[in-house]
Coordinates of C-alpha atoms in Angstrom, one line a residue:
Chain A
X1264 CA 14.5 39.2 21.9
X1265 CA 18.3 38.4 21.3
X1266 CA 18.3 35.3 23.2
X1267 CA 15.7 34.5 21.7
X1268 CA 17.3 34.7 17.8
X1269 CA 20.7 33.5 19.3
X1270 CA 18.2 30.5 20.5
X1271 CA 17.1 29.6 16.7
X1272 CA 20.2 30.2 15.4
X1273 CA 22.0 27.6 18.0
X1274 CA 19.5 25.1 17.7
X1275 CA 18.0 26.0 14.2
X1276 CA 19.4 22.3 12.7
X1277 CA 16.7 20.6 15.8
X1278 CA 14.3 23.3 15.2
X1279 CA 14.1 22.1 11.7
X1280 CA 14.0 18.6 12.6
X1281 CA 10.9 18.6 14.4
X1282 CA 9.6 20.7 12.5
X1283 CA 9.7 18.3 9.6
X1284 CA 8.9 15.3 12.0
X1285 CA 5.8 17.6 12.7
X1286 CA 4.6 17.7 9.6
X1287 CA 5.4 14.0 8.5
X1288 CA 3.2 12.7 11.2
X1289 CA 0.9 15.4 10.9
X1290 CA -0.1 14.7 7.6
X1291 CA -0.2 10.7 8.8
X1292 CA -2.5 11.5 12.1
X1293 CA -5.3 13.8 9.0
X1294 CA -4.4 10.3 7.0
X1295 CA -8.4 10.3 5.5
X1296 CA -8.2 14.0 4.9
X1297 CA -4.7 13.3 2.4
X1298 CA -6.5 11.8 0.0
X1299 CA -8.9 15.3 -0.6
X1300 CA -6.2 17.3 -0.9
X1301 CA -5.5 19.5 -3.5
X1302 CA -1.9 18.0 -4.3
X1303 CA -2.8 14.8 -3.6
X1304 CA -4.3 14.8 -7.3
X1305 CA -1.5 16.0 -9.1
X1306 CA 0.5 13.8 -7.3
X1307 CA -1.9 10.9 -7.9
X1308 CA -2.2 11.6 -12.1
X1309 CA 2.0 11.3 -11.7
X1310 CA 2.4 8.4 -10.0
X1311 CA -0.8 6.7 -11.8
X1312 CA 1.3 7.8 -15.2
X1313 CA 4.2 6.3 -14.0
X1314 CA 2.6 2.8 -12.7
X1315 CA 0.8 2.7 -15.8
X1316 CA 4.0 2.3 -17.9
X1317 CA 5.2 -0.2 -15.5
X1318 CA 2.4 -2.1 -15.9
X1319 CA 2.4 -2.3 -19.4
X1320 CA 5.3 -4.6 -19.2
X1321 CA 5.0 -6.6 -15.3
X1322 CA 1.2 -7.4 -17.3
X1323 CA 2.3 -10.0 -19.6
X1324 CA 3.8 -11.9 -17.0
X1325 CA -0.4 -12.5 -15.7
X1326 CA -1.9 -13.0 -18.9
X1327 CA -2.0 -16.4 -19.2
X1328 CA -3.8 -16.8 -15.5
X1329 CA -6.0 -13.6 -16.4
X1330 CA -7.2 -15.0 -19.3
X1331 CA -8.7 -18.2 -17.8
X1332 CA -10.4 -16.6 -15.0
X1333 CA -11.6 -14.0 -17.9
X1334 CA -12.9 -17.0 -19.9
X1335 CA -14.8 -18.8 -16.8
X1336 CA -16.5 -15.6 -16.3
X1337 CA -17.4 -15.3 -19.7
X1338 CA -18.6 -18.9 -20.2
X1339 CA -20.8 -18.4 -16.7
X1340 CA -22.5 -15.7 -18.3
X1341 CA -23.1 -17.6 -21.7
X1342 CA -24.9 -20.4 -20.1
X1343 CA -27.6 -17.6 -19.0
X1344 CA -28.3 -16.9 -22.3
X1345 CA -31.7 -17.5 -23.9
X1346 CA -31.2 -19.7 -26.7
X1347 CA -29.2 -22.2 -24.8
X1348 CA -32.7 -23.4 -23.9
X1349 CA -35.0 -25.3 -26.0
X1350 CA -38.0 -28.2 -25.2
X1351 CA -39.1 -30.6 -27.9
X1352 CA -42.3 -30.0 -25.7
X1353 CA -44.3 -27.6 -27.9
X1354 CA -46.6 -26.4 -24.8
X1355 CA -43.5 -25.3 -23.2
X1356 CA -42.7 -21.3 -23.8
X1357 CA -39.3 -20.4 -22.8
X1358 CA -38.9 -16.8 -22.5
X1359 CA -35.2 -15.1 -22.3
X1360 CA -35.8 -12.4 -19.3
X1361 CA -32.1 -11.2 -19.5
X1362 CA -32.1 -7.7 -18.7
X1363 CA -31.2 -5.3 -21.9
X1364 CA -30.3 -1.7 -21.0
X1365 CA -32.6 0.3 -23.4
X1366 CA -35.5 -0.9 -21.9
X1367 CA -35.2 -1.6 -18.6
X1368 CA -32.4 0.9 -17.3
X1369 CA -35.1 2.1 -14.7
X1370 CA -34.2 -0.9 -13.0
X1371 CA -31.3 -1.5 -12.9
X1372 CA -29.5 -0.8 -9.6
X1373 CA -26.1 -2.1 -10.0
X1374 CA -23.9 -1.1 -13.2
X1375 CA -20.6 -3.0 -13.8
X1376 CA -17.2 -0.6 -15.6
X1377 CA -14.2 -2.6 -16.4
X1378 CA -10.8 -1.2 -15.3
X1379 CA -7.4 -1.9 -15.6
X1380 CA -5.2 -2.2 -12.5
X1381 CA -2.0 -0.2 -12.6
X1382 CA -0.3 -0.6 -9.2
X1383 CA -1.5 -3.0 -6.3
X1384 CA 0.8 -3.8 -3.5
X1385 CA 0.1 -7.0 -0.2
X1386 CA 2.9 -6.8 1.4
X1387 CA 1.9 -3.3 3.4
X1388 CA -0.2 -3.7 5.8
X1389 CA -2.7 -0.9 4.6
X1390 CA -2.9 -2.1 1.1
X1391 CA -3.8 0.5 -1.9
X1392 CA -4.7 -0.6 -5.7
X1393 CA -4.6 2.1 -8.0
X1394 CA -6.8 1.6 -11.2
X1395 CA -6.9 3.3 -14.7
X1396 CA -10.2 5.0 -14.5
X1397 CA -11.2 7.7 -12.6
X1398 CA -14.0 10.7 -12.9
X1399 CA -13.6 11.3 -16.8
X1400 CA -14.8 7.8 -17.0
X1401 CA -17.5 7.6 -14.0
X1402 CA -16.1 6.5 -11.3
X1403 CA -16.3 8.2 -7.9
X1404 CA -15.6 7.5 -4.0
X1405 CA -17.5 5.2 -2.5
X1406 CA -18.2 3.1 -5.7
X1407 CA -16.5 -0.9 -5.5
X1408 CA -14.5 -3.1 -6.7
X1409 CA -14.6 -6.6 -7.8
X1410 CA -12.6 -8.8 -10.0
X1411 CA -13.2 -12.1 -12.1
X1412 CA -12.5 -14.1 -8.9
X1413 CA -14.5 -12.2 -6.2
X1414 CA -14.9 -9.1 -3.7
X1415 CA -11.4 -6.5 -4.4
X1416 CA -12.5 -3.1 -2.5
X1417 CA -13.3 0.0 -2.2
X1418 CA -13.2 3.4 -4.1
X1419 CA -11.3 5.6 -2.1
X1420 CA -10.3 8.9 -4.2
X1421 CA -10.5 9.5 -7.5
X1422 CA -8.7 11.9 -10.4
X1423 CA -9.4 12.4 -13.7
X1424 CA -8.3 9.6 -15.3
X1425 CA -7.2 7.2 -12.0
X1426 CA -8.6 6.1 -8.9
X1427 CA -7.1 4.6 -5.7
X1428 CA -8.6 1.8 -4.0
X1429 CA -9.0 0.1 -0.5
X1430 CA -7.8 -3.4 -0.5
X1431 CA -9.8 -6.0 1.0
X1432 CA -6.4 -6.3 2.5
X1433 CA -6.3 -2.6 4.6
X1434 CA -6.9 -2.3 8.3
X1435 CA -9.4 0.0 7.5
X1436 CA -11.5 -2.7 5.7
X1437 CA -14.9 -3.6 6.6
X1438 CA -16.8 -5.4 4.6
X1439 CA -20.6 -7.1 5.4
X1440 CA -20.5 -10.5 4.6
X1441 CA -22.8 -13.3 4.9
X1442 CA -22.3 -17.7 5.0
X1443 CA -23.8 -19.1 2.1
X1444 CA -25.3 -22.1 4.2
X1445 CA -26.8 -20.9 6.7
X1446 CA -26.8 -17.3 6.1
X1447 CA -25.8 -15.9 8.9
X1448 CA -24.3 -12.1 8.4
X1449 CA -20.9 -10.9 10.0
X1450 CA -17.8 -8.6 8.9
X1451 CA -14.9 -9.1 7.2
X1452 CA -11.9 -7.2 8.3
X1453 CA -8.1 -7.9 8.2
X1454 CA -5.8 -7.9 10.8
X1455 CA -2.4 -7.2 8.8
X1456 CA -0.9 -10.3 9.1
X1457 CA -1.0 -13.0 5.7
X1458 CA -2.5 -11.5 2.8
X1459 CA -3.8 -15.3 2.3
X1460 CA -6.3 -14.9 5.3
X1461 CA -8.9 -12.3 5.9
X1462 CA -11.1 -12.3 9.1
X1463 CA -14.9 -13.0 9.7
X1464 CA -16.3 -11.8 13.0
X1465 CA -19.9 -11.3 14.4
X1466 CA -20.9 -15.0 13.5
X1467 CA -22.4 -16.0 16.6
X1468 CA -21.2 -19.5 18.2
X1469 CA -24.3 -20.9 18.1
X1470 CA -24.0 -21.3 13.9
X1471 CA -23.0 -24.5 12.8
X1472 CA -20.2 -24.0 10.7
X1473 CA -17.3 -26.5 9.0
X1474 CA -14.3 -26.1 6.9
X1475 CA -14.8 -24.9 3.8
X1476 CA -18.2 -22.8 3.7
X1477 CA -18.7 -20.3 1.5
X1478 CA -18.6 -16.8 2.0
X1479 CA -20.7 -14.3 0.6
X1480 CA -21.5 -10.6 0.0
X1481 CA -24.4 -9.6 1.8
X1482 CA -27.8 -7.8 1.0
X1483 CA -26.4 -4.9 3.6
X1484 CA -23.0 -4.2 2.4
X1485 CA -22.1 -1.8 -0.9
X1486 CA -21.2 -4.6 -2.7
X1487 CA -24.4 -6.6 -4.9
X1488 CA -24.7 -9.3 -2.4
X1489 CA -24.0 -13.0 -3.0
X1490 CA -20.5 -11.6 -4.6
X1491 CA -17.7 -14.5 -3.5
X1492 CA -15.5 -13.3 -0.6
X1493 CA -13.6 -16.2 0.1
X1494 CA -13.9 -19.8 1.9
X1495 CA -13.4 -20.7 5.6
X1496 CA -10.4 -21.8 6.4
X1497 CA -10.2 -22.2 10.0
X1498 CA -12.8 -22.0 13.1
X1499 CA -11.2 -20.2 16.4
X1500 CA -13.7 -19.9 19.1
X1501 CA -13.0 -16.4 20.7
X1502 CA -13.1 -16.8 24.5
X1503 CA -14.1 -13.6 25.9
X1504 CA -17.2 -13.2 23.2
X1505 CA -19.7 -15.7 22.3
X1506 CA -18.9 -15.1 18.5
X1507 CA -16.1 -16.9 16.5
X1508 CA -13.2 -15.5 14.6
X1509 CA -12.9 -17.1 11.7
X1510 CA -10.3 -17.6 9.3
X1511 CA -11.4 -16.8 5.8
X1512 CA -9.1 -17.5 2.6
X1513 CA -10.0 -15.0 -0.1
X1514 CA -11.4 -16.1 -3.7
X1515 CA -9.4 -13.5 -5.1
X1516 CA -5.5 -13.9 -5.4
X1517 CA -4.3 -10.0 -4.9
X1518 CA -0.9 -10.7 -5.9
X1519 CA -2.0 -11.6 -9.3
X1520 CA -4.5 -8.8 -9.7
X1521 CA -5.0 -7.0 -13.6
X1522 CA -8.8 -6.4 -14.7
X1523 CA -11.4 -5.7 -12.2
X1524 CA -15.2 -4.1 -12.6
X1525 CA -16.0 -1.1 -10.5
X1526 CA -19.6 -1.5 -9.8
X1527 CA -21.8 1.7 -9.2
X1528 CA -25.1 1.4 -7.5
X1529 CA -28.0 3.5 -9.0
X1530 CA -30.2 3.5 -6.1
X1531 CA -27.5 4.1 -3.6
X1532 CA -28.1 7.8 -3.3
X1533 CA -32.1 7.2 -2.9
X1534 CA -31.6 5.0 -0.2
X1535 CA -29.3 7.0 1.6
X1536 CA -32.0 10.2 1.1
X1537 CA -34.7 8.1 2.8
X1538 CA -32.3 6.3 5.8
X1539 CA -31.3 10.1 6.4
X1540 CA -34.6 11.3 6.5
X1541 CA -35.0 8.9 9.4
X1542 CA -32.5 10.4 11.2
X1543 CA -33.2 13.9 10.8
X1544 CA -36.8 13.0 12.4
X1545 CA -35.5 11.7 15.4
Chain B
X183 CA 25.5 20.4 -12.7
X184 CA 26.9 16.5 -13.0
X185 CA 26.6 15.6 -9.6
X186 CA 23.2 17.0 -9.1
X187 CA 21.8 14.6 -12.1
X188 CA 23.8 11.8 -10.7
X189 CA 22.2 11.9 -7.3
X190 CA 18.5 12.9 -9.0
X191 CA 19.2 9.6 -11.2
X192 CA 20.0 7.7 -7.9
X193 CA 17.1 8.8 -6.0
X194 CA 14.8 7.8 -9.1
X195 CA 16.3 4.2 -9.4
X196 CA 15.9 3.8 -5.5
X197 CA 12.4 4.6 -5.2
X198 CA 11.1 3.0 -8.6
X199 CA 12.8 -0.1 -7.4
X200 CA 11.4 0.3 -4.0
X201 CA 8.3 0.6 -5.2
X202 CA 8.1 -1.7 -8.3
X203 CA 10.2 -4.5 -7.0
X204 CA 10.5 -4.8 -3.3
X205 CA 7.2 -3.8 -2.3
X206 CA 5.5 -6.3 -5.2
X207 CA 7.4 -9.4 -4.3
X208 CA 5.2 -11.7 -2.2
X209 CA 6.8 -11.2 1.4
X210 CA 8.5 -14.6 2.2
X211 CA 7.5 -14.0 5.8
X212 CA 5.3 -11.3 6.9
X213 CA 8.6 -10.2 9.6
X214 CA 10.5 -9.7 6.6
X215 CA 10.3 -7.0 4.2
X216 CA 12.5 -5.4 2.7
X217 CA 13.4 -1.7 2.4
X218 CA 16.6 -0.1 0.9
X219 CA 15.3 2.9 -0.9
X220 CA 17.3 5.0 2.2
X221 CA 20.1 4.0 1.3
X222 CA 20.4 7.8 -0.8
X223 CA 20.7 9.4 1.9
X224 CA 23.5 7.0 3.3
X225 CA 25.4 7.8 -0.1
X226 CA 24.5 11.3 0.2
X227 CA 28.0 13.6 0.7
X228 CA 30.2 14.7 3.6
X229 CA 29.6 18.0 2.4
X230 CA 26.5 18.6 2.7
X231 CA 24.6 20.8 5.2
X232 CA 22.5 19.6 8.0
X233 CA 19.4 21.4 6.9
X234 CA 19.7 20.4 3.9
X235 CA 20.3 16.8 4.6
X236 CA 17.4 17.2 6.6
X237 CA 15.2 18.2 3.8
X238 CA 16.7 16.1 1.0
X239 CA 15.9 13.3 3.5
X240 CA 12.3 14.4 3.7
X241 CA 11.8 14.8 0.0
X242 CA 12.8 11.2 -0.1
X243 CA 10.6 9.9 2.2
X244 CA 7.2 11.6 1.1
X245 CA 8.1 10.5 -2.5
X246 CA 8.0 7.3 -1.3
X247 CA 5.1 7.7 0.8
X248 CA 3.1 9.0 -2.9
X249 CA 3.6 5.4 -4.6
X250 CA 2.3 3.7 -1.1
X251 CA -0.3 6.3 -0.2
X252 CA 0.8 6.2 3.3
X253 CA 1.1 10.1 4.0
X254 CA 4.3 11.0 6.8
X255 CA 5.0 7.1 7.0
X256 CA 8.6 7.2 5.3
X257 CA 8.9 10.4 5.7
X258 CA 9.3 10.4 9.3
X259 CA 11.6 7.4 9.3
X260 CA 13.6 9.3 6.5
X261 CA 14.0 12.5 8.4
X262 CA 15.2 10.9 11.8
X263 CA 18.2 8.8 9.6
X264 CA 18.9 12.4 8.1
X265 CA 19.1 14.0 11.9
X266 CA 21.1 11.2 13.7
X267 CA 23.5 10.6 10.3
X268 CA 25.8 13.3 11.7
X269 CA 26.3 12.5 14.6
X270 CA 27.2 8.5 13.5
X271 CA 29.6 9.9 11.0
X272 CA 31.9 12.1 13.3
X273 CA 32.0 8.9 15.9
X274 CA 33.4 6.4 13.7
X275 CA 35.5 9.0 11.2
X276 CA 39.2 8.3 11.2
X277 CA 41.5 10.1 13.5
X278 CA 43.5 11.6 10.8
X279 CA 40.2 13.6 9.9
X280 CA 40.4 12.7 6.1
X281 CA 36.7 14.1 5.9
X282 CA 37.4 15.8 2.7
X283 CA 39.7 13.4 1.0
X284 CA 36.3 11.5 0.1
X285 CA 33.1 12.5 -1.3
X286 CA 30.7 10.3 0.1
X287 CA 30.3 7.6 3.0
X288 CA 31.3 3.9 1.7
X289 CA 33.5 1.6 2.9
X290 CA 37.0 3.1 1.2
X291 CA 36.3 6.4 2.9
X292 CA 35.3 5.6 6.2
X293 CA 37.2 1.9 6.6
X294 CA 34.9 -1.7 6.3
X295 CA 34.6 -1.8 9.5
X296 CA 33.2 1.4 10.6
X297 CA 31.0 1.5 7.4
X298 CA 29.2 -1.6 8.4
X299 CA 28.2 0.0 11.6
X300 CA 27.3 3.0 10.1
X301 CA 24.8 1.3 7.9
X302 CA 23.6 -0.8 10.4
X303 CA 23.1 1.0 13.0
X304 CA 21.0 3.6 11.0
X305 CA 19.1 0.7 9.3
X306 CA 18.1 -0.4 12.6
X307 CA 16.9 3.3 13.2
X308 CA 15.2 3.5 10.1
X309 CA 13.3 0.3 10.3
X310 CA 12.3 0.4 13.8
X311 CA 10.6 3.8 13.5
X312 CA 9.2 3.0 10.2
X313 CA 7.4 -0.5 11.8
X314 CA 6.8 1.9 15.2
X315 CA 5.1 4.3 13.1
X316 CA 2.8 1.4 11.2
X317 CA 2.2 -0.3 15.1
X318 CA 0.5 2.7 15.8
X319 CA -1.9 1.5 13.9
X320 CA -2.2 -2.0 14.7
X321 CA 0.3 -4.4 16.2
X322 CA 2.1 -5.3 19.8
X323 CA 5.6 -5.2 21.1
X324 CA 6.7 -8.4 19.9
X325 CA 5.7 -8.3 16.3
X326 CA 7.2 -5.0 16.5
X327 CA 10.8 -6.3 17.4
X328 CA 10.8 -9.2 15.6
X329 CA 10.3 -7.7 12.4
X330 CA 12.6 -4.7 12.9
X331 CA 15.1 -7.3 13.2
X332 CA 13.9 -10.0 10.5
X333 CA 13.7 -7.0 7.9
X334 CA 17.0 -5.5 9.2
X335 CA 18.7 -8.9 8.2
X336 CA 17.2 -9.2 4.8
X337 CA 17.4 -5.7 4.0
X338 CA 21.4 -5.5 5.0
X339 CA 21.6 -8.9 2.7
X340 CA 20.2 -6.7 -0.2
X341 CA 22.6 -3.7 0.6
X342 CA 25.4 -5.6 0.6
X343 CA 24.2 -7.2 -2.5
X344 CA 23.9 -4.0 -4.1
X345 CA 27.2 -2.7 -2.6
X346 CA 28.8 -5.6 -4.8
X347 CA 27.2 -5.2 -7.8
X348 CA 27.5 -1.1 -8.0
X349 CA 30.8 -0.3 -7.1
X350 CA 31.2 3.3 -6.4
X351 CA 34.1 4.8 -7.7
X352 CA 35.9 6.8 -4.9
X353 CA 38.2 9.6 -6.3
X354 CA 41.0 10.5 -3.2
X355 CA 40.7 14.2 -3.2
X356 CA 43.7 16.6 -2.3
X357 CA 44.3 20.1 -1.9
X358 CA 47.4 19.7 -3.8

């Protein structure tokens, strides 16, 4: 029992060493189950705090580009209005169907929230943007995230007042996607390198597909589909698989990322009940 | 009481910068990022014990990892610069053992020479565990090596940039 306090105290300098390299890679190896713990949201309201100051000045710097991209979105939507139609022809009855929430909120499945982003990083290569709005405000895990320009993320965690998100640009990623030509479905993922370039895999080689095609959203994924992910950018045919990987540049430019919209689906947790139920049977 | 806000102030500025200015930059290159919120702990003193190097070093390093979300990441990079910085020190320290006469590793108190190698070499360290750590997750050997050493360069540029610019005053203490 001597030797063996004589032991600690000799080595008690290495002792604590790996202890403290135990627990740093511990906590990295339980990475998902981080973000649920108890600290974690203290921790996350202070840094949140902090990156909201910051980003009340490093925000002017966008506003100009924000602004246009805020505009185009805005003139998208006021072509869809109903009086921009009219017919000399009196036969013809035009009849606005745009939906308005009092009366049809039974329907609706997918609800847009603006946010304001308050830290955002690319140069990582698991990529984290942290946005001012969190439970308080109704936004929960699972919930995602697009901005003026296209698909963002994912709603990872969220505090009272902040939530973290998964970049389009974390290893983690996937994200169901579909071509707008031909409509073919595959998955988005990224492999770390350029945050200019995402990857599209699962398209089989059999799809016609050029330069240039649009990429879209699909009916499958979280997101509402035909939401823009990006635009091919180059075709590589993979050699051991009879898919390509394709090079996808996203629509949305993360380095210059301010407002997005976390979008909640209504009908999410219905669906889920019933796809459960089939699994339960089997 | 001074000296504790001095370092507290120090570790603020390198993390927030870190965080707010390094890490936001578009990379130039993908092999080269660049990190120099460790250098605290290279500026922390002679004086201090080893356990509580150790710990210092891990405080930095998970306050680091709280602005990226990567739980352990820096941490674990920070704790094996705090482990090895010992041993560095007594190798290159002068003969004459003038440990004491200075409070804090630069290049007055341990010579230019020596002081390079010191931050170097533990740069390297720090760089190639922090990018061994991340290859866990994805990567190979090569991308591994070559931006350890791409983000060694450009982070040693910034040091010494910052070594310019912030002169530390180095008061020769006596016993006399």
């Amino acid at each position: 029992m001597r030797n063996l306090f004589a032991f600690i105290r000799r080595y008690s300098v290495l002792l604590f060493f790996l202890l403290l390299e135990i627990v740093s890679l511990s906590l990295l190896v339980n990475y998902n189950k981080f973000h649920q713990a108890g600290y974690m949201d203290a921790a996350g309201e202070i840094t949140g705090s902090i990156e909201s100051q910051y980003n009340k000045v490093d925000g002017y710097f966008g506003l100009k580009k924000e602004n246009e991209s805020l505009r185009r979105r805005l003139n998208e939507l006021q072509n869809q209005q109903g009086e921009n139609f009219q017919t000399p022809d009196t036969t013809v009855k035009l009849v606005a169907d745009t939906m308005r929430i009092d009366t049809s909120s039974a329907h609706r499945k997918f609800l847009y929230m603006d946010a304001y982003v308050v830290n955002n990083s690319i140069s990582l290569p698991n990529n984290f943007i942290t946005i001012h709005r969190g439970q308080k405000q109704g936004v929960g895990p699972g919930m995602v995230v697009v901005g003026p320009d296209g698909v963002v993320g994912v709603v990872l965690d969220a505090t009272d007042n902040f939530a973290t998100v998964m970049s389009m640009l974390h290893k983690q990623s996937r994200i169901s996607a579909r071509l707008k030509k031909t409509g073919e479905s595959g998955r988005i993922e990224w492999d770390g390198v350029s945050p200019r370039r995402v990857q599209l895999k699962d398209i089989p080689k059999s799809v016609k597909v050029q330069l240039g095609d649009t990429v879209f959203t699909s009916q499958y994924s979280d997101f509402p589909p035909g939401i823009m992910i990006g635009t091919i950018e180059k075709v590589i045919k993979e050699q051991s698989t009879n898919n390509y990987l394709l090079q996808v540049k996203p629509s949305t430019d993360f380095s210059k990322l301010q407002n997005v919209f976390v979008v909640k689906n209504l009908q999410k947790q219905e669906q889920e009940e019933l796809e459960n139920r089939l699994k339960q049977k089997k | 009481m001074s000296q504790f806000l001095r370092y507290l102030i120090r570790l603020v500025l390198f993390i927030l910068v870190q965080e707010f200015v390094l890490y936001q930059v578009p990379p130039l290159h993908h092999y080269l990022t660049p990190v120099v919120y460790y250098l605290f702990i290279l500026w922390l003193p002679f004086t201090i014990s080893r356990s509580g190097l150790l710990l210092l070093s891990f405080i930095t390093g998970l306050t680091m990892d709280f602005f990226t979300k990567t739980p352990g990441m820096h941490a674990a990079a920070c704790v094996l610069i705090g482990y090895i910085r010992p041993f560095i020190i007594t190798v290159l320290m002068p003969r004459q053992s003038n440990e004491f006469n200075y409070r804090e590793p630069s290049a007055t108190s341990l010579g230019l020479a020596p002081y390079i190698t010191y931050v170097s070499l533990l740069t390297l360290i720090h760089h190639g565990s922090l990018f061994m750590i991340q290859a866990f997750q994805f990567g190979n050997i090569t991308y591994l090596i070559l931006k350890t050493l791409g983000s060694s360069l450009i982070s040693l540029l910034l040091i010494l940039v910052v070594e310019v610019i912030f002169t530390r005053k180095q008061k020769f203490i006596t016993n006399t």
